[in-house]
Coordinates of C-alpha atoms in Angstrom, one line a residue:
M970 CA -1.7 78.0 -29.9
I971 CA 0.9 76.4 -31.1
L972 CA 3.3 76.9 -28.0
R973 CA 0.1 75.6 -26.0
T974 CA -0.2 72.7 -27.8
F975 CA 3.2 71.7 -28.8
G976 CA 5.0 73.2 -25.9
W977 CA 5.3 69.8 -24.1
S978 CA 6.8 68.0 -27.1
F979 CA 9.4 71.1 -27.5
G980 CA 10.6 70.9 -24.3
V981 CA 11.2 66.8 -24.5
T982 CA 12.8 67.1 -28.0
A983 CA 15.6 69.7 -26.3
A984 CA 16.2 67.5 -23.5
G985 CA 16.1 64.5 -25.6
L986 CA 18.7 65.6 -27.9
A987 CA 20.5 67.2 -25.1
L988 CA 21.2 63.9 -23.4
A989 CA 21.9 62.0 -26.8
A990 CA 24.7 64.8 -27.3
F991 CA 25.7 64.4 -23.7
F992 CA 26.0 60.9 -23.5
W993 CA 26.8 59.6 -26.8
G994 CA 28.2 62.7 -29.0
W995 CA 27.3 63.6 -32.4
K996 CA 26.7 59.9 -33.5
G997 CA 24.2 59.6 -31.2
F998 CA 22.6 63.2 -31.3
A999 CA 21.7 62.5 -35.0
V1000 CA 20.4 59.3 -34.8
V1001 CA 18.1 60.3 -32.0
A1002 CA 16.8 62.8 -34.2
I1003 CA 16.5 60.8 -37.2
L1004 CA 14.5 58.4 -35.3
S1005 CA 12.4 61.3 -34.1
V1006 CA 11.7 62.9 -37.2
L1007 CA 11.2 59.5 -39.0
E1008 CA 8.5 58.8 -36.2
I1009 CA 6.6 62.1 -36.4
S1010 CA 6.4 61.1 -40.0
L1011 CA 5.2 57.4 -39.8
S1012 CA 2.9 58.6 -37.1
F1013 CA 1.4 61.7 -39.0
D1014 CA -1.2 59.4 -40.3
N1015 CA -2.0 58.1 -36.5
A1016 CA -2.7 61.4 -35.6
V1017 CA -5.0 62.4 -38.2
V1018 CA -6.9 59.4 -37.5
N1019 CA -7.0 59.8 -34.1
A1020 CA -8.6 63.3 -34.3
G1021 CA -10.9 62.0 -36.5
V1022 CA -12.0 59.4 -34.2
L1023 CA -11.4 61.7 -30.8
K1024 CA -13.7 64.5 -31.5
K1025 CA -17.0 62.4 -31.6
M1026 CA -15.6 61.7 -27.9
N1027 CA -16.8 63.6 -25.0
A1028 CA -14.1 66.0 -22.8
F1029 CA -14.0 63.3 -20.5
W1030 CA -13.2 60.5 -23.0
Q1031 CA -10.7 62.9 -24.9
K1032 CA -8.8 63.4 -21.6
I1033 CA -8.8 59.7 -21.0
F1034 CA -6.9 59.2 -24.5
L1035 CA -4.5 61.9 -23.8
T1036 CA -3.3 61.2 -20.8
I1037 CA -3.4 57.7 -19.9
G1038 CA -3.8 56.6 -23.6
I1039 CA -0.2 58.8 -24.2
L1040 CA 1.1 56.7 -20.9
I1041 CA 0.4 53.5 -23.1
A1042 CA 1.6 54.9 -26.2
V1043 CA 5.0 56.1 -25.1
F1044 CA 6.0 53.9 -22.3
G1045 CA 4.5 50.8 -23.4
M1046 CA 5.2 50.4 -26.7
R1047 CA 8.0 53.0 -27.9
L1048 CA 10.0 52.7 -24.8
L1049 CA 9.2 48.8 -23.3
F1050 CA 8.4 47.4 -26.6
P1051 CA 12.0 47.6 -28.3
V1052 CA 13.5 46.3 -25.0
V1053 CA 11.2 43.2 -25.0
I1054 CA 12.5 42.7 -28.7
V1055 CA 15.7 42.6 -27.7
A1056 CA 15.2 40.7 -25.0
V1057 CA 13.2 37.7 -26.3
S1058 CA 15.8 37.8 -29.5
A1059 CA 18.9 37.6 -27.3
G1060 CA 17.6 34.9 -24.5
V1061 CA 18.1 37.1 -21.6
G1062 CA 15.2 38.8 -19.4
P1063 CA 13.9 42.7 -20.1
I1064 CA 15.8 44.0 -17.1
E1065 CA 19.0 42.1 -17.8
A1066 CA 18.7 43.1 -21.5
V1067 CA 18.8 46.8 -19.8
Q1068 CA 21.3 46.2 -17.2
L1069 CA 24.0 44.9 -20.0
A1070 CA 23.2 47.8 -22.1
V1071 CA 24.4 50.0 -19.1
D1072 CA 27.1 48.2 -17.7
D1073 CA 28.4 45.9 -20.3
P1074 CA 27.5 47.5 -23.5
D1075 CA 30.3 45.0 -25.5
R1076 CA 28.3 42.0 -24.3
Y1077 CA 25.0 43.8 -25.2
E1078 CA 26.1 44.7 -28.6
Q1079 CA 27.0 41.1 -29.1
L1080 CA 23.9 39.6 -27.9
V1081 CA 21.9 42.2 -30.0
T1082 CA 24.5 40.9 -33.2
D1083 CA 23.7 37.4 -32.7
A1084 CA 20.0 38.1 -32.5
H1085 CA 19.7 40.5 -35.5
P1086 CA 18.4 38.2 -38.2
S1087 CA 16.0 37.0 -36.2
I1088 CA 14.8 40.6 -35.1
A1089 CA 15.4 41.8 -39.0
A1090 CA 13.4 39.0 -40.2
F1091 CA 10.4 39.7 -38.0
G1092 CA 10.4 43.4 -38.3
G1093 CA 11.0 43.4 -42.3
M1094 CA 8.3 41.4 -42.6
F1095 CA 5.9 43.1 -40.6
L1096 CA 6.6 46.4 -42.4
L1097 CA 6.8 44.6 -45.7
M1098 CA 3.1 43.6 -44.9
I1099 CA 2.1 47.2 -44.3
F1100 CA 3.7 48.6 -47.2
L1101 CA 2.3 46.0 -49.8
N1102 CA -1.1 46.5 -48.8
F1103 CA -0.7 50.1 -49.2
M1104 CA 0.5 49.5 -52.8
F1105 CA -2.2 46.9 -53.9
E1106 CA -5.1 49.2 -52.5
E1107 CA -6.7 51.5 -55.0
R1108 CA -6.8 55.2 -53.7
E1109 CA -8.2 58.5 -55.3
H1110 CA -4.8 60.5 -55.3
K1111 CA -1.4 58.8 -56.6
W1112 CA 1.9 59.9 -56.0
F1113 CA 3.9 58.1 -58.7
P1114 CA 0.8 56.9 -61.3
W1115 CA 3.1 54.9 -63.2
L1116 CA 3.9 52.4 -60.4
E1117 CA 1.2 52.6 -58.2
R1118 CA -2.2 52.4 -60.8
P1119 CA -0.6 48.6 -62.1
L1120 CA -0.3 47.6 -58.7
A1121 CA -3.3 48.5 -57.4
K1122 CA -5.0 46.6 -60.3
L1123 CA -2.9 43.7 -58.9
G1124 CA -4.3 44.4 -55.7
R1125 CA -7.8 42.6 -56.7
V1126 CA -5.9 39.1 -56.3
E1127 CA -7.4 38.2 -52.8
M1128 CA -4.3 37.4 -50.6
L1129 CA -1.4 38.5 -52.8
S1130 CA 0.5 40.8 -50.3
V1131 CA 0.6 37.5 -48.3
C1132 CA 2.1 35.6 -51.1
V1133 CA 4.8 38.3 -52.2
A1134 CA 5.9 38.6 -48.6
L1135 CA 6.3 34.8 -48.1
I1136 CA 8.2 34.7 -51.7
T1137 CA 10.5 37.4 -50.2
L1138 CA 10.9 35.5 -46.8
L1139 CA 11.7 32.7 -48.5
I1140 CA 14.4 33.9 -50.9
S1141 CA 16.0 35.8 -47.9
A1142 CA 16.5 32.2 -46.3
M1143 CA 17.3 30.3 -49.0
F1144 CA 20.1 33.2 -50.0
L1145 CA 21.2 33.1 -46.1
A1146 CA 21.7 29.3 -46.6
T1147 CA 23.3 28.8 -49.8
H1148 CA 25.8 31.4 -48.8
A1149 CA 26.4 30.3 -45.3
H1150 CA 30.2 28.8 -46.6
Q1151 CA 31.2 32.4 -47.5
Y1152 CA 30.8 33.5 -43.5
G1153 CA 30.7 30.4 -41.1
G1154 CA 28.7 27.2 -40.7
E1155 CA 27.0 28.6 -37.7
H1156 CA 25.0 31.3 -40.2
A1157 CA 23.6 28.2 -41.9
D1158 CA 21.4 27.6 -38.9
K1159 CA 20.1 31.1 -39.1
S1160 CA 18.1 30.3 -42.0
S1161 CA 15.7 28.2 -40.2
T1162 CA 15.6 31.3 -37.4
V1163 CA 15.1 33.7 -40.0
L1164 CA 12.0 31.6 -41.6
L1165 CA 10.9 31.4 -38.3
A1166 CA 11.0 34.9 -37.0
G1167 CA 9.5 35.9 -40.5
V1168 CA 6.5 34.2 -40.3
A1169 CA 6.1 35.6 -36.9
G1170 CA 6.5 38.8 -38.2
L1171 CA 3.9 38.1 -41.0
V1172 CA 1.0 36.6 -38.2
T1173 CA 1.9 39.4 -35.4
Y1174 CA 1.0 41.9 -38.9
L1175 CA -2.1 39.8 -39.4
L1176 CA -3.3 39.9 -36.1
V1177 CA -2.8 43.3 -35.0
H1178 CA -4.8 44.4 -38.4
G1179 CA -7.3 41.9 -37.9
L1180 CA -7.7 43.5 -34.3
S1181 CA -7.5 46.8 -35.6
S1182 CA -10.9 46.0 -38.2
H1183 CA -12.9 44.4 -35.2
F1184 CA -12.5 47.3 -32.7
E1185 CA -13.4 49.5 -36.2
N1186 CA -16.5 47.5 -37.1
K1187 CA -17.7 47.8 -33.6
L1188 CA -17.1 51.2 -33.7
E1189 CA -19.3 51.8 -36.6
E1190 CA -21.9 49.6 -35.0
E1191 CA -21.8 51.7 -31.9
D1192 CA -22.2 54.9 -34.0
E1193 CA -24.9 53.5 -36.0
R1194 CA -26.8 52.4 -33.0
E1195 CA -26.5 55.9 -31.5
E1196 CA -27.4 57.7 -34.6
E1197 CA -30.9 55.5 -34.6
A1198 CA -31.4 56.0 -30.5
A1199 CA -30.9 59.6 -30.7
E1200 CA -33.4 59.5 -33.6
A1201 CA -35.7 58.0 -31.6
A1202 CA -35.3 60.1 -28.8
R1203 CA -35.8 63.1 -31.1
K1204 CA -39.1 61.7 -32.4
A1205 CA -40.4 60.8 -28.7
G1206 CA -39.8 64.5 -27.6
K1207 CA -36.8 63.6 -25.2
D1208 CA -33.1 65.1 -25.3
P1209 CA -31.1 62.8 -27.6
S1210 CA -28.1 63.3 -25.3
A1211 CA -29.7 61.6 -22.2
V1212 CA -29.7 58.3 -24.2
G1213 CA -27.5 55.8 -22.2
L1214 CA -25.3 54.5 -25.3
A1215 CA -22.6 57.4 -25.8
G1216 CA -20.9 56.0 -22.7
K1217 CA -20.5 52.9 -24.3
A1218 CA -19.7 53.8 -27.8
A1219 CA -17.1 56.1 -26.0
F1220 CA -15.4 52.8 -24.7
F1221 CA -15.3 51.4 -28.0
M1222 CA -13.3 54.2 -29.7
F1223 CA -11.3 54.1 -26.7
L1224 CA -10.3 50.8 -27.6
Y1225 CA -10.3 50.9 -31.1
L1226 CA -7.5 54.3 -30.4
E1227 CA -5.5 52.2 -28.5
V1228 CA -5.6 49.2 -30.8
L1229 CA -4.7 51.4 -33.8
D1230 CA -2.2 53.6 -31.3
A1231 CA -0.5 50.0 -30.8
S1232 CA -0.5 49.0 -34.7
F1233 CA 1.2 52.5 -35.5
S1234 CA 3.5 51.9 -32.7
F1235 CA 4.8 48.6 -34.7
D1236 CA 5.8 50.7 -37.2
G1237 CA 7.9 53.3 -35.8
V1238 CA 9.7 50.9 -33.1
I1239 CA 10.3 48.1 -35.8
G1240 CA 11.5 50.7 -38.2
A1241 CA 14.1 51.8 -36.0
F1242 CA 15.6 48.4 -35.8
A1243 CA 16.8 49.6 -39.3
I1244 CA 18.3 52.5 -37.8
T1245 CA 20.0 51.2 -34.6
N1246 CA 20.1 48.5 -32.0
H1247 CA 21.0 50.6 -29.3
I1248 CA 17.8 50.7 -27.4
F1249 CA 18.6 54.0 -25.4
W1250 CA 18.7 55.9 -28.9
M1251 CA 15.4 54.1 -29.6
A1252 CA 13.8 55.0 -26.2
L1253 CA 14.5 58.7 -27.1
G1254 CA 14.1 59.2 -30.6
L1255 CA 10.7 57.0 -30.5
G1256 CA 9.4 58.7 -27.6
I1257 CA 10.0 62.2 -28.7
G1258 CA 8.2 61.1 -31.8
A1259 CA 5.1 59.9 -29.7
M1260 CA 4.8 63.1 -28.0
Y1261 CA 4.5 65.0 -31.3
V1262 CA 1.9 62.4 -32.3
R1263 CA -0.2 63.5 -29.1
S1264 CA 0.4 67.1 -30.2
L1265 CA -0.3 66.5 -33.2
T1266 CA -3.9 64.8 -32.3
V1267 CA -4.6 67.5 -29.7
Y1268 CA -3.8 70.4 -32.6
L1269 CA -6.2 68.6 -35.4
V1270 CA -9.3 68.6 -32.9
R1271 CA -8.6 71.9 -31.9
Q1272 CA -7.6 73.7 -35.4
G1273 CA -9.0 71.9 -38.0
T1274 CA -7.1 69.5 -40.5
L1275 CA -3.3 68.8 -41.9
D1276 CA -4.3 66.2 -44.1
D1277 CA -4.2 68.7 -47.0
Y1278 CA -1.1 67.0 -48.0
V1279 CA -2.0 64.4 -49.9
Y1280 CA 1.1 62.8 -50.7
L1281 CA 2.4 62.3 -47.2
E1282 CA 1.1 59.4 -46.3
H1283 CA 2.2 58.0 -49.4
G1284 CA 5.8 58.9 -48.5
A1285 CA 5.3 57.6 -45.2
H1286 CA 4.4 54.2 -46.7
Y1287 CA 7.6 54.2 -49.2
A1288 CA 9.9 55.2 -46.3
I1289 CA 8.6 51.8 -44.5
G1290 CA 8.9 50.0 -47.6
V1291 CA 12.6 51.0 -47.9
L1292 CA 12.9 49.8 -44.2
A1293 CA 11.4 46.6 -44.5
A1294 CA 13.9 45.9 -47.9
I1295 CA 17.1 47.1 -45.3
L1296 CA 16.1 45.1 -42.6
L1297 CA 15.8 42.1 -44.8
I1298 CA 19.4 43.1 -46.3
T1299 CA 20.7 43.3 -42.9
I1300 CA 20.4 40.3 -42.2
R1301 CA 23.2 39.4 -44.5
F1302 CA 24.8 43.1 -44.9
Q1303 CA 25.7 46.3 -42.8
I1304 CA 24.1 49.5 -43.6
S1305 CA 25.3 52.7 -41.8
E1306 CA 22.4 54.0 -39.6
V1307 CA 22.6 57.3 -40.8
V1308 CA 22.1 56.4 -44.2
T1309 CA 19.3 54.2 -43.4
G1310 CA 17.4 57.0 -41.4
L1311 CA 18.4 59.8 -44.2
A1312 CA 16.6 57.3 -47.2
G1313 CA 13.1 57.5 -45.0
V1314 CA 13.1 60.9 -43.8
A1315 CA 14.1 62.2 -48.0
L1316 CA 11.2 60.3 -49.0
I1317 CA 8.5 61.8 -46.3
A1318 CA 10.4 65.4 -47.3
W1319 CA 9.9 64.7 -51.0
S1320 CA 6.1 63.7 -50.9
F1321 CA 5.6 67.0 -48.3
W1322 CA 7.1 68.9 -51.1
S1323 CA 5.1 67.4 -53.8
S1324 CA 1.9 67.9 -51.8
V1325 CA 2.7 71.6 -51.4
R1326 CA 3.7 71.8 -55.0
R1327 CA 0.1 70.3 -55.7
N1328 CA -1.6 72.5 -53.7
R1329 CA 0.1 75.6 -55.2
A1330 CA -1.0 74.4 -58.6
L1331 CA -4.6 74.2 -57.9
E1332 CA -4.8 77.1 -56.1
R1333 CA -3.1 79.1 -59.2
E1334 CA -5.6 77.3 -61.6
G1335 CA -8.7 78.4 -58.8
E1336 CA -9.5 75.1 -57.3
E1337 CA -9.7 73.9 -53.9
P1338 CA -6.8 71.5 -52.7
E1339 CA -8.8 68.2 -52.1
K1340 CA -8.7 66.7 -48.5
T1341 CA -7.3 63.0 -48.7
E1342 CA -8.9 60.5 -45.8
V1343 CA -6.3 58.7 -43.9
T1344 CA -6.5 55.2 -43.2
S1345 CA -5.0 52.7 -40.7
G1346 CA -1.1 52.2 -42.0
A1347 CA -1.9 48.4 -40.4

């Protein structure tokens, strides 16, 4: 079962890491491996949510999602989106960005370095909003109660996460402008660019979050209508499966899953910029991770659940918070890619081990480990 479900993912992993080692040596291998682990970890809750919705769909729509849907997720978001971000930020076309990365890596590196403040501000604000909304939400399970409990109480203040994010952005832009004389007048102009890019990241988050909520509400409405129609059919002595609402409901499920996939893809793609600006390393690492999202989704649908690890979602979101902070810091300072990547992976590994220890403690006490409901990260 494991080999059949994860076989393609294992194959893509081996091929991707081999390519990274062959073309870029051990550093490329290490960064791609870190990106893969980070993407898998950040998308774990994506797979759980996908499975919860996917199991309600018939075999046809499941196949559509796991074929067409994964093509959109892998090639559209994980492979093309990083190129688009670099192209827009550097002011070149997507094809030209790829050509520069291949033919003139020094010029490409210079363009990306010049564009990094805007990329970091955009990505840092997007990831910060995800982290803040998670921290300000009341949850049944708390990994660090001393921190999460008071923050959940503060989260009752409406729009608090937006206010905190905007204050953080203003401080970052003011710091950049204040210290511009230390590293050249050209960076003084970067403060306005950082401010604009950060607001764009905030607006992007709100749009993605709004779309996800819209389709989630539509899905719930369709589920209610389908149940009402099925109940009416049963009372009339008809076959409930003959009611024609299932196709429409499944279509809304498909749209909802695609929007949800896109929102989770933003996490991984933007988080990748905190680790490296190398588009080929990002493409390999994120592509490997996306394959595991598909495999995990299939596994969860066929086998049951992996959401016994109640702190894993916490670890993923703490990693997102760390990546957000690192992106904002790298507007001014440089941080090693390996250090950045290992920080997120360490948090996720720590949360996994905490979940395992919790489950073992409950088993020793004769209790059944509770499962946690995983929600959308965006």
